[in-house]
């Protein structure tokens, strides 16, 4: 049985432009290729709808150069 999609919101530091947003999207989609990724540069948040583990997403984005944590 496939995993149900879930929405995870990440607080992400260091995103200042569309290039940063695209980099974060690419990082997330390397973890979950089918994920829907919505980046809000002003709020410094990334909303991911997919099947990846939220902690794994935050770790990958942090490793990619954008310190992040799962939003409460």
C-alpha positions as CSV (number, residue, x, y, z in Angstrom):
1,X,0.0,0.0,0.0
2,X,1.5,3.4,-0.9
3,X,2.2,6.0,1.7
4,X,-0.4,8.7,2.0
5,X,0.9,12.2,1.1
6,X,1.4,14.5,4.0
7,X,2.2,18.2,4.2
8,X,5.3,19.3,6.0
9,X,6.3,22.9,6.6
10,X,9.9,23.7,7.1
11,X,11.4,26.9,8.5
12,X,14.4,27.6,6.2
13,X,17.1,30.2,6.7
14,X,19.2,31.8,4.0
15,X,16.7,31.9,1.1
16,X,17.0,35.4,-0.4
17,X,16.1,35.0,-4.1
18,X,14.3,32.8,-6.6
19,X,17.6,31.0,-7.2
20,X,17.6,29.9,-3.6
21,X,14.0,28.8,-3.8
22,X,14.9,26.7,-6.9
23,X,17.8,25.2,-5.1
24,X,15.7,24.2,-2.1
25,X,13.0,22.7,-4.5
26,X,15.7,20.6,-6.2
27,X,17.0,19.3,-2.9
28,X,13.5,18.3,-1.7
29,X,12.8,16.6,-5.0
30,X,16.0,14.6,-4.8
31,X,14.5,13.1,-1.6
32,X,10.9,12.8,-2.9
33,X,10.8,13.2,-6.7
34,X,7.0,13.5,-6.8
35,X,6.7,16.0,-4.0
36,X,4.9,19.3,-4.5
37,X,7.1,22.1,-3.1
38,X,5.8,25.7,-2.4
39,X,8.5,28.2,-1.3
40,X,7.6,31.4,0.5
41,X,10.7,33.6,0.5
42,X,9.2,36.3,2.6
43,X,8.0,34.0,5.4
44,X,11.2,31.8,5.0
45,X,9.0,28.7,4.8
46,X,8.8,25.7,2.5
47,X,5.7,23.6,2.3
48,X,6.2,20.1,1.0
49,X,3.4,17.7,0.1
50,X,4.7,14.2,-0.4
51,X,5.7,11.0,1.3
52,X,9.2,11.8,2.6
53,X,10.0,11.9,6.3
54,X,9.9,15.5,7.6
55,X,13.2,15.1,9.5
56,X,14.9,13.7,6.4
57,X,13.7,16.7,4.4
58,X,15.0,19.2,7.0
59,X,18.3,17.4,7.2
60,X,18.7,17.4,3.4
61,X,17.9,21.1,3.0
62,X,20.3,21.9,5.9
63,X,23.0,19.8,4.3
64,X,22.4,21.7,1.0
65,X,23.3,25.0,2.7
66,X,20.0,26.2,4.0
67,X,19.6,25.6,7.7
68,X,16.1,24.3,8.3
69,X,13.9,22.7,10.8
70,X,10.4,21.2,10.8
71,X,8.0,24.0,11.7
72,X,5.9,23.4,14.8
